[in-house]
């Protein structure tokens, strides 16, 4: 019988504890033993507060209880992201976790919408998205299980306090056998000929040996970068934001079931409502604004009293050329970061962990499995990259240098092809692997101001007046159903109240 693989996880942020929880939650002790090293003194990034619906699959796969996790991490529900001032100043659209409309005559809804548009009937496409209409009214309920019901056409994710989510997963993982080691790693020992990782040395002098090392040390990339010298591919040419200021503020009355992203002069500002506070941050490009000006912009755009000083963060958009190198697998920020615009980092952690579970090795080094892991992660990163670039590139703002720069920078070929297909006749590539599905692309194309010049010929097979009647009826049906949905704040209070949830503070005047 093969002996269990000794896994050493370096780092205990979201990446470290998600990895530990999944390994001990899914793999039996005869397959692996898990030890995790983290340093309280170094701490974690702790700003990953918005997630994607896929996190529910992760939690379910490892056996996390939703209301328990939500209460423990002061979580709220998330139906999508609102983008304000992105395509042009004054614009607003939501990228929802759900579909727009329903197919008729075997043709996607947006093709009928495009046909109506070209016939001089410009419908607001967002009125046909159940989750967007719910977002506008701060309402939430679980999607219906009947696939025929309009109430089943969406999904949801969470906003949570990243420190508390990591703490919750720590409790979960430790209860199932993961062993935590407190302290700082000061050295990594490599095999003199083969170059694989043999052990890490703690500040205390303790040496921790293992078979497989997960580098979850964040931007430091202690093992994959510093010790193994793994390459990093930068994507700053297309994604120029490289800094952020983050600050929490008091919870306000606006308890939205969505993240808000407001475009600003040199980047964008996030707003994430939690049960005990609201998370805020300004993600910006240091080439276009100073840190002081960015902090001032952030602090003057909060909708509650600031609860701390703004915290600066620095990053470079890009990813490791190989996340699995020798016997080290980088997960989380150590493997790359594409800025938080579409809340994709925790998703990328989840995908890496799930891929690792499927490809879990029997031996210390297995290049075939490593190659497959890297191939899968390349696809994921590149899909996310193109989707993010679309937000920056497709803008008509003329009020600030960053936006002109992004519009004028030629996007990667893979994105140019997608844009051409959509603007030509509304077609959206549906790929098997990776984020994002066609409804997401549709929301951002239209939201950023790209309109299809044509539509699928098949759409002409339905009589036009029938299509118009169906559109009017669907719009009314969605509006009526959403009006009966519970209020988001009340839903959270009933389902997963946190012990330290606070009642909303009055909004600041002028905010
Ligand atoms: C501005 C910003 C906003 C973000 N917003 C979102 C979001 O909304 N949604 C989302 O999905 N993601 C978001 N992210 C990304 C998200 O924060 C990270 O993906 C997530 O927190 C995982 O981080 P990590 O665990 O890889 O690293 P970290 O949180 O940095 O954890 C690193 C761990 O390694 C340990 N460590 C480091 N060095 C040593 C050492 N020498 N010895 C021992 N231990 C060590 C640290 O103590 C820590 O435990 C955001 C990131 C940034 C920068």
Coordinates of C-alpha atoms and ligand atoms in Angstrom, one line a residue:
X1 CA 0.0 0.0 0.0
X2 CA 1.3 3.5 -0.8
X3 CA 2.1 5.5 2.3
X4 CA 0.2 8.8 2.9
X5 CA 1.6 11.9 1.3
X6 CA 2.8 14.4 3.9
X7 CA 1.4 17.8 2.9
X8 CA 3.0 21.0 4.4
X9 CA 1.0 24.1 3.7
X10 CA 3.0 27.3 4.1
X11 CA 0.5 30.1 4.9
X12 CA -2.9 30.3 6.7
X13 CA -4.9 32.9 4.8
X14 CA -8.0 32.1 2.8
X15 CA -5.8 30.0 0.4
X16 CA -4.1 28.0 3.2
X17 CA -7.2 27.2 5.2
X18 CA -9.4 26.4 2.1
X19 CA -6.7 24.0 1.0
X20 CA -6.4 22.4 4.4
X21 CA -10.1 22.1 4.9
X22 CA -10.6 20.5 1.5
X23 CA -7.7 18.1 1.9
X24 CA -8.8 16.8 5.3
X25 CA -12.5 17.1 4.4
X26 CA -12.3 15.0 1.3
X27 CA -9.1 12.8 1.4
X28 CA -8.8 10.1 4.1
X29 CA -5.8 9.9 6.5
X30 CA -4.5 6.9 4.5
X31 CA -4.1 9.3 1.5
X32 CA -2.6 12.4 3.2
X33 CA -1.5 14.1 6.4
X34 CA -1.9 17.9 6.6
X35 CA 0.2 20.4 8.5
X36 CA -0.2 24.1 8.1
X37 CA 2.3 26.8 9.1
X38 CA 1.2 30.4 9.6
X39 CA 2.5 33.4 11.3
X40 CA 0.2 35.6 13.4
X41 CA 2.8 38.3 13.3
X42 CA 2.8 38.5 9.5
X43 CA -1.0 38.1 9.3
X44 CA -3.1 37.7 6.2
X45 CA -4.2 40.0 3.4
X46 CA -7.8 39.7 4.6
X47 CA -9.5 41.8 2.0
X48 CA -11.1 38.9 -0.1
X49 CA -14.7 39.7 0.9
X50 CA -16.7 39.1 -2.2
X51 CA -17.2 35.7 -3.8
X52 CA -18.7 33.9 -6.8
X53 CA -21.5 31.3 -6.6
X54 CA -19.1 28.5 -7.2
X55 CA -17.9 28.9 -3.6
X56 CA -21.2 27.2 -2.6
X57 CA -20.1 24.0 -4.4
X58 CA -16.8 24.1 -2.6
X59 CA -18.5 24.5 0.8
X60 CA -20.9 21.8 0.0
X61 CA -18.2 19.4 -1.3
X62 CA -16.3 19.6 2.0
X63 CA -19.4 19.6 4.2
X64 CA -19.6 23.3 5.4
X65 CA -23.0 24.3 6.8
X66 CA -24.2 27.5 5.0
X67 CA -26.0 29.3 7.8
X68 CA -23.3 28.4 10.3
X69 CA -20.5 29.7 8.1
X70 CA -22.5 32.8 7.2
X71 CA -23.2 33.6 10.9
X72 CA -19.6 33.0 11.8
X73 CA -18.2 35.3 9.1
X74 CA -20.8 38.1 9.3
X75 CA -21.8 37.2 5.7
X76 CA -24.5 38.6 3.5
X77 CA -25.8 37.4 0.1
X78 CA -24.5 38.5 -3.2
X79 CA -26.6 38.4 -6.5
X80 CA -24.0 40.2 -8.6
X81 CA -21.9 43.3 -9.0
X82 CA -23.1 46.8 -9.9
X83 CA -20.8 48.8 -12.1
X84 CA -21.2 52.5 -11.8
X85 CA -19.6 55.0 -14.2
X86 CA -17.7 52.2 -16.0
X87 CA -18.8 52.4 -19.7
X88 CA -19.3 56.2 -19.3
X89 CA -19.9 58.6 -16.4
X90 CA -23.4 58.3 -15.2
X91 CA -23.9 54.7 -16.4
X92 CA -24.9 51.8 -14.2
X93 CA -25.4 48.1 -14.9
X94 CA -25.3 44.9 -12.9
X95 CA -23.4 41.8 -13.8
X96 CA -25.8 39.3 -12.3
X97 CA -25.3 35.7 -11.2
X98 CA -28.1 34.6 -13.6
X99 CA -29.6 34.7 -17.0
X100 CA -31.4 37.5 -18.9
X101 CA -34.8 36.3 -20.0
X102 CA -35.5 32.9 -21.5
X103 CA -34.9 31.3 -24.9
X104 CA -37.8 31.3 -27.3
X105 CA -38.0 29.1 -30.4
X106 CA -34.6 27.6 -29.5
X107 CA -33.0 31.0 -29.7
X108 CA -31.2 32.8 -26.8
X109 CA -33.2 35.6 -25.3
X110 CA -30.7 38.3 -26.1
X111 CA -31.0 37.5 -29.9
X112 CA -34.7 38.5 -29.7
X113 CA -33.7 41.6 -27.7
X114 CA -31.1 42.5 -30.4
X115 CA -33.8 42.0 -33.1
X116 CA -36.1 44.3 -31.2
X117 CA -33.3 46.8 -30.8
X118 CA -32.6 46.9 -34.5
X119 CA -36.3 47.2 -35.3
X120 CA -36.4 50.4 -33.2
X121 CA -37.7 48.9 -30.0
X122 CA -34.9 49.4 -27.5
X123 CA -35.7 47.4 -24.4
X124 CA -33.6 47.8 -21.3
X125 CA -32.0 44.3 -21.1
X126 CA -31.5 44.5 -17.4
X127 CA -35.3 44.5 -16.9
X128 CA -35.3 40.8 -18.0
X129 CA -32.9 39.6 -15.4
X130 CA -34.6 38.4 -12.2
X131 CA -31.5 38.9 -10.0
X132 CA -30.9 42.4 -11.4
X133 CA -34.4 43.5 -10.6
X134 CA -34.0 42.0 -7.1
X135 CA -30.7 43.9 -6.7
X136 CA -32.4 47.2 -7.5
X137 CA -34.8 46.6 -4.7
X138 CA -32.4 45.1 -2.1
X139 CA -34.3 41.9 -2.1
X140 CA -33.2 38.3 -1.6
X141 CA -34.5 34.7 -1.5
X142 CA -33.1 31.4 -2.5
X143 CA -33.5 30.4 -6.1
X144 CA -36.5 28.1 -6.8
X145 CA -35.7 24.4 -7.5
X146 CA -38.3 24.1 -10.4
X147 CA -36.1 24.7 -13.6
X148 CA -39.2 26.1 -15.4
X149 CA -39.7 28.9 -12.9
X150 CA -38.3 32.4 -13.6
X151 CA -37.3 32.3 -9.9
X152 CA -34.8 29.5 -10.7
X153 CA -32.8 31.6 -13.3
X154 CA -30.2 32.8 -10.9
X155 CA -27.6 31.8 -8.4
X156 CA -26.0 33.6 -5.4
X157 CA -22.7 34.0 -3.6
X158 CA -21.6 35.7 -0.4
X159 CA -19.9 38.7 1.0
X160 CA -18.0 37.8 4.1
X161 CA -15.3 38.9 6.5
X162 CA -12.2 37.1 5.1
X163 CA -10.5 36.9 8.5
X164 CA -13.6 35.2 9.9
X165 CA -14.0 32.9 7.0
X166 CA -10.4 31.8 7.3
X167 CA -10.9 31.3 11.1
X168 CA -14.1 29.3 10.5
X169 CA -12.2 27.0 8.0
X170 CA -9.4 26.7 10.5
X171 CA -11.8 25.3 13.1
X172 CA -13.3 23.0 10.5
X173 CA -9.9 21.7 9.3
X174 CA -8.4 21.3 12.8
X175 CA -11.5 19.4 13.9
X176 CA -10.8 16.9 11.0
X177 CA -7.2 16.4 11.7
X178 CA -5.2 19.2 10.2
X179 CA -2.3 20.3 12.4
X180 CA -1.5 24.0 12.8
X181 CA 2.0 25.2 13.4
X182 CA 2.5 28.8 14.6
X183 CA 5.7 30.7 13.6
X184 CA 7.7 32.1 10.7
X185 CA 9.4 30.1 8.0
X186 CA 12.9 31.5 7.5
X187 CA 14.4 29.0 5.1
X188 CA 13.5 26.5 2.5
X189 CA 15.8 23.5 1.8
X190 CA 16.0 22.1 -1.7
X191 CA 17.4 18.7 -2.9
X192 CA 20.9 19.5 -4.1
X193 CA 20.5 17.7 -7.5
X194 CA 16.8 17.4 -8.2
X195 CA 15.8 20.8 -6.8
X196 CA 12.6 19.6 -5.1
X197 CA 11.6 21.0 -1.7
X198 CA 12.8 18.9 1.2
X199 CA 11.8 21.0 4.2
X200 CA 11.2 24.4 5.6
X201 CA 12.9 25.8 8.6
X202 CA 11.1 27.8 11.3
X203 CA 12.5 30.8 13.1
X204 CA 12.6 28.6 16.2
X205 CA 15.0 26.3 14.4
X206 CA 12.5 23.5 13.9
X207 CA 12.7 21.8 10.6
X208 CA 9.5 20.6 8.9
X209 CA 10.0 18.1 6.2
X210 CA 7.2 16.9 3.8
X211 CA 6.4 15.3 0.5
X212 CA 4.2 18.0 -1.1
X213 CA 4.4 21.7 -0.2
X214 CA 1.5 24.0 -0.8
X215 CA 2.7 27.6 -1.2
X216 CA -0.1 29.6 0.3
X217 CA 2.2 32.4 1.6
X218 CA 0.5 35.2 -0.3
X219 CA 2.3 37.8 -2.4
X220 CA 5.6 36.7 -0.8
X221 CA 5.5 33.4 -2.7
X222 CA 8.1 32.0 -0.3
X223 CA 8.5 28.6 -1.9
X224 CA 7.4 28.8 -5.5
X225 CA 9.0 32.2 -6.1
X226 CA 11.8 32.9 -3.6
X227 CA 13.1 29.3 -3.2
X228 CA 12.2 27.7 -6.5
X229 CA 12.6 30.8 -8.7
X230 CA 9.3 30.0 -10.5
X231 CA 8.6 32.5 -13.3
X232 CA 5.8 35.2 -13.2
X233 CA 4.0 36.5 -16.3
X234 CA 2.9 40.1 -15.9
X235 CA -0.3 41.4 -17.4
X236 CA 0.0 45.0 -16.3
X237 CA -0.1 46.2 -19.9
X238 CA -3.8 45.4 -19.9
X239 CA -4.6 45.5 -16.2
X240 CA -2.7 48.6 -15.0
X241 CA -4.1 48.8 -11.4
X242 CA -1.3 47.9 -9.0
X243 CA -2.3 49.3 -5.6
X244 CA -5.3 49.5 -3.3
X245 CA -6.4 51.3 -0.2
X246 CA -8.9 49.4 2.0
X247 CA -11.0 50.7 4.8
X248 CA -14.1 49.5 6.7
X249 CA -16.9 51.9 7.6
X250 CA -20.1 51.6 9.7
X251 CA -22.9 49.7 8.1
X252 CA -25.5 52.0 6.5
X253 CA -29.1 51.6 5.6
X254 CA -28.2 50.5 2.1
X255 CA -27.9 46.8 2.7
X256 CA -27.5 45.7 -0.9
X257 CA -27.4 42.0 -2.0
X258 CA -24.6 42.9 -4.4
X259 CA -21.1 44.4 -4.5
X260 CA -20.8 47.9 -5.9
X261 CA -17.8 48.9 -8.1
X262 CA -17.7 52.6 -8.9
X263 CA -15.1 53.7 -11.6
X264 CA -13.0 56.6 -10.4
X265 CA -10.3 58.8 -12.0
X266 CA -7.5 56.2 -11.7
X267 CA -9.3 52.9 -11.0
X268 CA -12.4 51.9 -9.1
X269 CA -13.9 51.7 -5.6
X270 CA -15.5 48.7 -4.1
X271 CA -18.3 48.6 -1.5
X272 CA -19.2 45.3 0.2
X273 CA -22.0 45.2 2.8
X274 CA -21.4 42.8 5.7
X275 CA -23.6 42.3 8.8
X276 CA -21.3 44.3 11.1
X277 CA -19.7 46.8 8.8
X278 CA -19.2 47.8 5.1
X279 CA -15.9 47.0 3.4
X280 CA -14.5 49.6 1.0
X281 CA -11.4 50.0 -1.1
X282 CA -10.0 52.0 -3.9
X283 CA -8.1 49.9 -6.5
X284 CA -5.9 52.2 -8.6
X285 CA -3.0 52.5 -10.9
X286 CA 0.0 54.3 -9.3
X287 CA 0.9 55.6 -12.7
X288 CA -2.2 57.8 -12.7
X289 CA -2.7 58.9 -9.1
X290 CA -0.7 59.3 -5.9
X291 CA -1.3 57.2 -2.8
X292 CA -2.3 60.3 -0.8
X293 CA -4.9 61.4 -3.5
X294 CA -6.2 57.8 -3.7
X295 CA -6.7 57.6 0.1
X296 CA -8.4 61.0 0.1
X297 CA -10.8 59.9 -2.7
X298 CA -11.7 56.7 -0.8
X299 CA -12.3 58.5 2.5
X300 CA -14.5 61.1 0.9
X301 CA -16.7 58.4 -0.7
X302 CA -17.8 56.3 2.2
X303 CA -21.5 55.9 3.2
X304 CA -20.8 55.5 6.9
X305 CA -18.2 56.6 9.4
X306 CA -14.7 55.1 8.8
X307 CA -13.8 52.5 11.4
X308 CA -10.0 52.6 10.7
X309 CA -7.3 54.3 8.7
X310 CA -7.0 53.3 5.0
X311 CA -4.7 50.3 4.6
X312 CA -2.4 50.3 1.6
X313 CA -1.8 47.1 -0.5
X314 CA 0.4 46.6 -3.5
X315 CA 0.2 43.9 -6.3
X316 CA 1.1 43.1 -9.9
X317 CA -1.5 41.7 -12.2
X318 CA -0.3 38.4 -13.6
X319 CA 0.2 34.7 -12.7
X320 CA 2.9 32.1 -12.2
X321 CA 4.1 30.5 -15.4
X322 CA 3.7 27.2 -13.6
X323 CA 1.7 27.0 -10.4
X324 CA 2.8 23.3 -9.8
X325 CA 6.6 23.2 -9.9
X326 CA 8.5 20.1 -8.7
X327 CA 6.7 19.1 -5.4
X328 CA 5.3 22.6 -4.7
X329 CA 1.8 23.8 -5.7
X330 CA 1.2 27.5 -5.4
X331 CA -2.4 28.4 -4.4
X332 CA -3.9 31.8 -3.8
X333 CA -1.9 35.0 -4.2
X334 CA 1.4 33.1 -4.4
X335 CA 0.1 31.7 -7.7
X336 CA -1.1 35.0 -9.2
X337 CA -3.5 37.9 -8.8
X338 CA -5.7 39.6 -11.4
X339 CA -7.1 42.4 -9.2
X340 CA -10.4 42.0 -7.4
X341 CA -12.8 43.5 -10.0
X342 CA -14.9 40.4 -10.5
X343 CA -14.1 38.7 -7.2
X344 CA -12.2 35.9 -8.9
X345 CA -9.3 35.2 -6.5
X346 CA -11.2 33.0 -4.1
X347 CA -12.7 31.2 -7.0
X348 CA -9.2 30.6 -8.4
X349 CA -8.2 29.2 -5.0
X350 CA -11.2 26.9 -5.1
X351 CA -10.4 25.6 -8.6
X352 CA -6.8 25.0 -7.7
X353 CA -7.8 23.1 -4.6
X354 CA -10.4 21.0 -6.5
X355 CA -7.9 20.3 -9.3
X356 CA -5.3 19.2 -6.8
X357 CA -7.8 16.8 -5.1
X358 CA -8.5 15.2 -8.5
X359 CA -4.8 15.1 -9.4
X360 CA -3.5 14.3 -6.0
X361 CA -0.2 12.5 -6.4
X362 CA 1.0 9.1 -5.1
X363 CA 4.6 10.2 -5.1
X364 CA 6.5 13.3 -4.1
X365 CA 7.1 14.4 -7.7
X366 CA 4.8 13.6 -10.7
X367 CA 5.5 15.8 -13.7
X368 CA 2.5 14.4 -15.7
X369 CA 0.1 15.5 -13.1
X370 CA 1.8 18.8 -12.6
X371 CA 1.6 19.6 -16.4
X372 CA -2.1 18.8 -16.4
X373 CA -2.7 21.0 -13.3
X374 CA -0.8 23.9 -14.9
X375 CA -2.7 23.5 -18.2
X376 CA -6.0 23.7 -16.3
X377 CA -4.9 26.7 -14.3
X378 CA -3.6 28.5 -17.5
X379 CA -7.1 28.2 -19.0
X380 CA -8.7 29.6 -15.9
X381 CA -6.3 32.6 -15.5
X382 CA -6.6 33.5 -19.2
X383 CA -10.4 33.4 -19.2
X384 CA -10.5 35.7 -16.2
X385 CA -7.9 38.0 -17.7
X386 CA -9.9 38.6 -20.9
X387 CA -13.1 39.2 -19.0
X388 CA -11.5 41.8 -16.7
X389 CA -9.8 43.5 -19.6
X390 CA -13.2 43.9 -21.3
X391 CA -14.4 46.2 -18.4
X392 CA -11.4 48.5 -18.8
X393 CA -11.1 48.4 -22.6
X394 CA -14.7 48.9 -23.6
X395 CA -15.2 52.4 -22.2
X396 CA -16.1 55.8 -23.7
X397 CA -14.9 57.9 -20.8
X398 CA -12.9 60.9 -21.8
X399 CA -12.5 62.5 -18.4
X400 CA -9.3 60.8 -17.1
X401 CA -6.0 59.5 -18.5
X402 CA -6.4 55.9 -17.2
X403 CA -9.6 55.4 -19.2
X404 CA -8.1 56.7 -22.4
X405 CA -5.1 54.6 -21.9
X406 CA -7.1 51.4 -21.4
X407 CA -9.3 52.1 -24.4
X408 CA -6.3 52.7 -26.6
X409 CA -4.4 49.6 -25.5
X410 CA -5.0 46.7 -27.9
X411 CA -6.6 43.8 -26.1
X412 CA -5.3 40.2 -26.5
X413 CA -6.4 38.5 -29.7
X414 CA -8.6 36.1 -27.7
X415 CA -10.6 39.0 -26.5
X416 CA -10.7 40.9 -29.8
X417 CA -12.2 37.8 -31.4
X418 CA -14.9 37.6 -28.8
X419 CA -15.8 41.3 -29.1
X420 CA -16.0 41.0 -32.9
X421 CA -18.3 38.1 -32.7
X422 CA -20.6 39.8 -30.3
X423 CA -20.8 43.2 -32.0
X424 CA -21.2 41.5 -35.4
X425 CA -24.3 39.5 -34.5
X426 CA -24.6 39.1 -30.8
X427 CA -23.0 35.7 -30.6
X428 CA -21.1 34.7 -27.4
X429 CA -18.7 31.8 -27.3
X430 CA -19.7 29.2 -24.7
X431 CA -16.6 27.4 -23.6
X432 CA -16.5 24.3 -21.4
X433 CA -13.7 25.2 -19.0
X434 CA -13.2 28.3 -16.9
X435 CA -15.1 31.5 -16.1
X436 CA -17.3 33.1 -17.4
X437 CA -20.5 31.8 -18.9
X438 CA -22.4 33.6 -21.8
X439 CA -24.8 35.5 -19.4
X440 CA -21.9 37.2 -17.7
X441 CA -20.3 38.2 -21.0
X442 CA -23.6 39.5 -22.2
X443 CA -24.1 41.7 -19.1
X444 CA -20.7 43.3 -19.4
X445 CA -20.8 43.7 -23.2
X446 CA -24.1 45.5 -23.0
X447 CA -23.3 47.3 -19.8
X448 CA -20.0 48.7 -21.2
X449 CA -21.9 50.0 -24.2
X450 CA -21.2 47.4 -26.9
X451 CA -24.3 46.7 -29.0
X452 CA -24.7 43.9 -31.5
X453 CA -25.1 45.2 -35.1
X454 CA -26.9 42.0 -36.2
X455 CA -28.6 39.0 -34.7
X456 CA -29.0 35.3 -35.4
X457 CA -31.1 34.6 -38.5
X458 CA -33.0 31.9 -36.5
X459 CA -34.6 34.6 -34.5
X460 CA -36.6 35.7 -37.6
X461 CA -38.5 32.4 -37.5
X462 CA -40.8 33.8 -34.8
X463 CA -43.3 36.6 -35.7
X464 CA -42.0 39.9 -34.5
X465 CA -45.2 41.0 -32.7
X466 CA -45.3 37.7 -30.8
X467 CA -41.8 38.4 -29.6
X468 CA -42.7 41.9 -28.5
X469 CA -45.8 40.5 -26.6
X470 CA -43.6 37.9 -24.9
X471 CA -41.0 40.5 -23.9
X472 CA -43.6 42.8 -22.4
X473 CA -45.2 39.8 -20.5
X474 CA -41.9 38.6 -19.2
X475 CA -40.8 42.0 -18.0
X476 CA -44.1 42.3 -16.0
X477 CA -43.8 38.8 -14.6
X478 CA -40.3 39.5 -13.3
X479 CA -41.3 42.8 -11.8
X480 CA -44.4 41.2 -10.1
X481 CA -42.4 38.2 -8.7
X482 CA -39.5 40.3 -7.4
X483 CA -41.9 42.7 -5.6
X484 CA -43.0 39.7 -3.5
X485 CA -39.4 38.8 -2.5
X486 CA -38.2 39.4 1.1
X487 CA -36.0 42.3 2.0
X488 CA -32.3 41.3 2.0
X489 CA -31.6 42.6 5.5
X490 CA -34.5 40.9 7.0
X491 CA -33.7 37.6 5.2
X492 CA -30.1 37.6 6.6
X493 CA -31.4 38.4 10.1
X494 CA -33.7 35.4 9.9
X495 CA -31.4 32.9 8.3
X496 CA -27.9 33.5 9.6
X497 CA -27.7 36.3 12.2
X498 CA -24.1 37.0 13.3
X499 CA -23.5 37.5 17.0
X500 CA -22.0 40.9 16.4
X501 CA -24.2 42.1 13.6
X502 CA -25.0 45.8 14.0
X503 CA -28.1 47.7 13.1
X504 CA -27.5 50.2 10.2
X505 CA -26.1 53.6 11.0
X506 CA -27.8 56.5 9.3
X507 CA -26.2 57.3 5.9
X508 CA -23.8 60.3 5.9
X509 CA -25.4 63.3 4.3
X510 CA -24.0 64.0 0.9
X511 CA -22.6 60.4 0.5
Ligands
LIG1 C1 -7.1 44.8 -2.7 C2 -7.6 43.4 -2.7 C3 -8.9 43.1 -2.7 C4 -9.3 41.7 -2.8 N1 -10.7 41.4 -2.9 C5 -11.1 40.2 -3.2 C6 -12.4 39.8 -3.3 O1 -13.3 40.6 -3.1 N2 -12.7 38.6 -3.6 C7 -11.8 37.6 -3.8 O2 -12.1 36.5 -4.2 N3 -10.5 37.9 -3.6 C8 -10.1 39.1 -3.3 N4 -8.8 39.4 -3.1 C9 -7.8 38.3 -3.1 C10 -7.9 37.7 -1.8 O3 -7.7 38.6 -0.7 C11 -6.9 36.5 -1.7 O4 -7.0 35.7 -2.9 C12 -7.1 35.7 -0.5 O5 -7.2 36.4 0.6 C13 -6.1 34.6 -0.4 O6 -4.9 35.2 0.1 P1 -3.8 34.2 0.4 O7 -4.3 33.2 1.4 O8 -3.2 33.7 -0.8 O9 -2.7 35.1 1.1 P2 -2.6 35.8 2.5 O10 -3.9 36.2 3.0 O11 -1.6 36.9 2.3 O12 -2.0 34.7 3.5 C14 -0.7 34.4 3.5 C15 -0.4 33.6 4.6 O13 1.0 33.2 4.6 C16 1.6 33.4 5.8 N5 3.0 33.7 5.7 C17 3.6 34.5 4.8 N6 4.9 34.5 5.0 C18 5.2 33.6 6.0 C19 6.3 33.1 6.6 N7 7.5 33.5 6.3 N8 6.2 32.2 7.6 C20 5.0 31.7 8.0 N9 3.8 32.1 7.4 C21 3.9 33.0 6.4 C22 0.8 34.6 6.4 O14 0.9 34.6 7.8 C23 -0.6 34.2 6.0 O15 -1.2 33.3 6.9 C24 -8.4 40.7 -2.9 C25 -7.0 41.0 -2.9 C26 -6.6 42.4 -2.8 C27 -5.1 42.7 -2.7

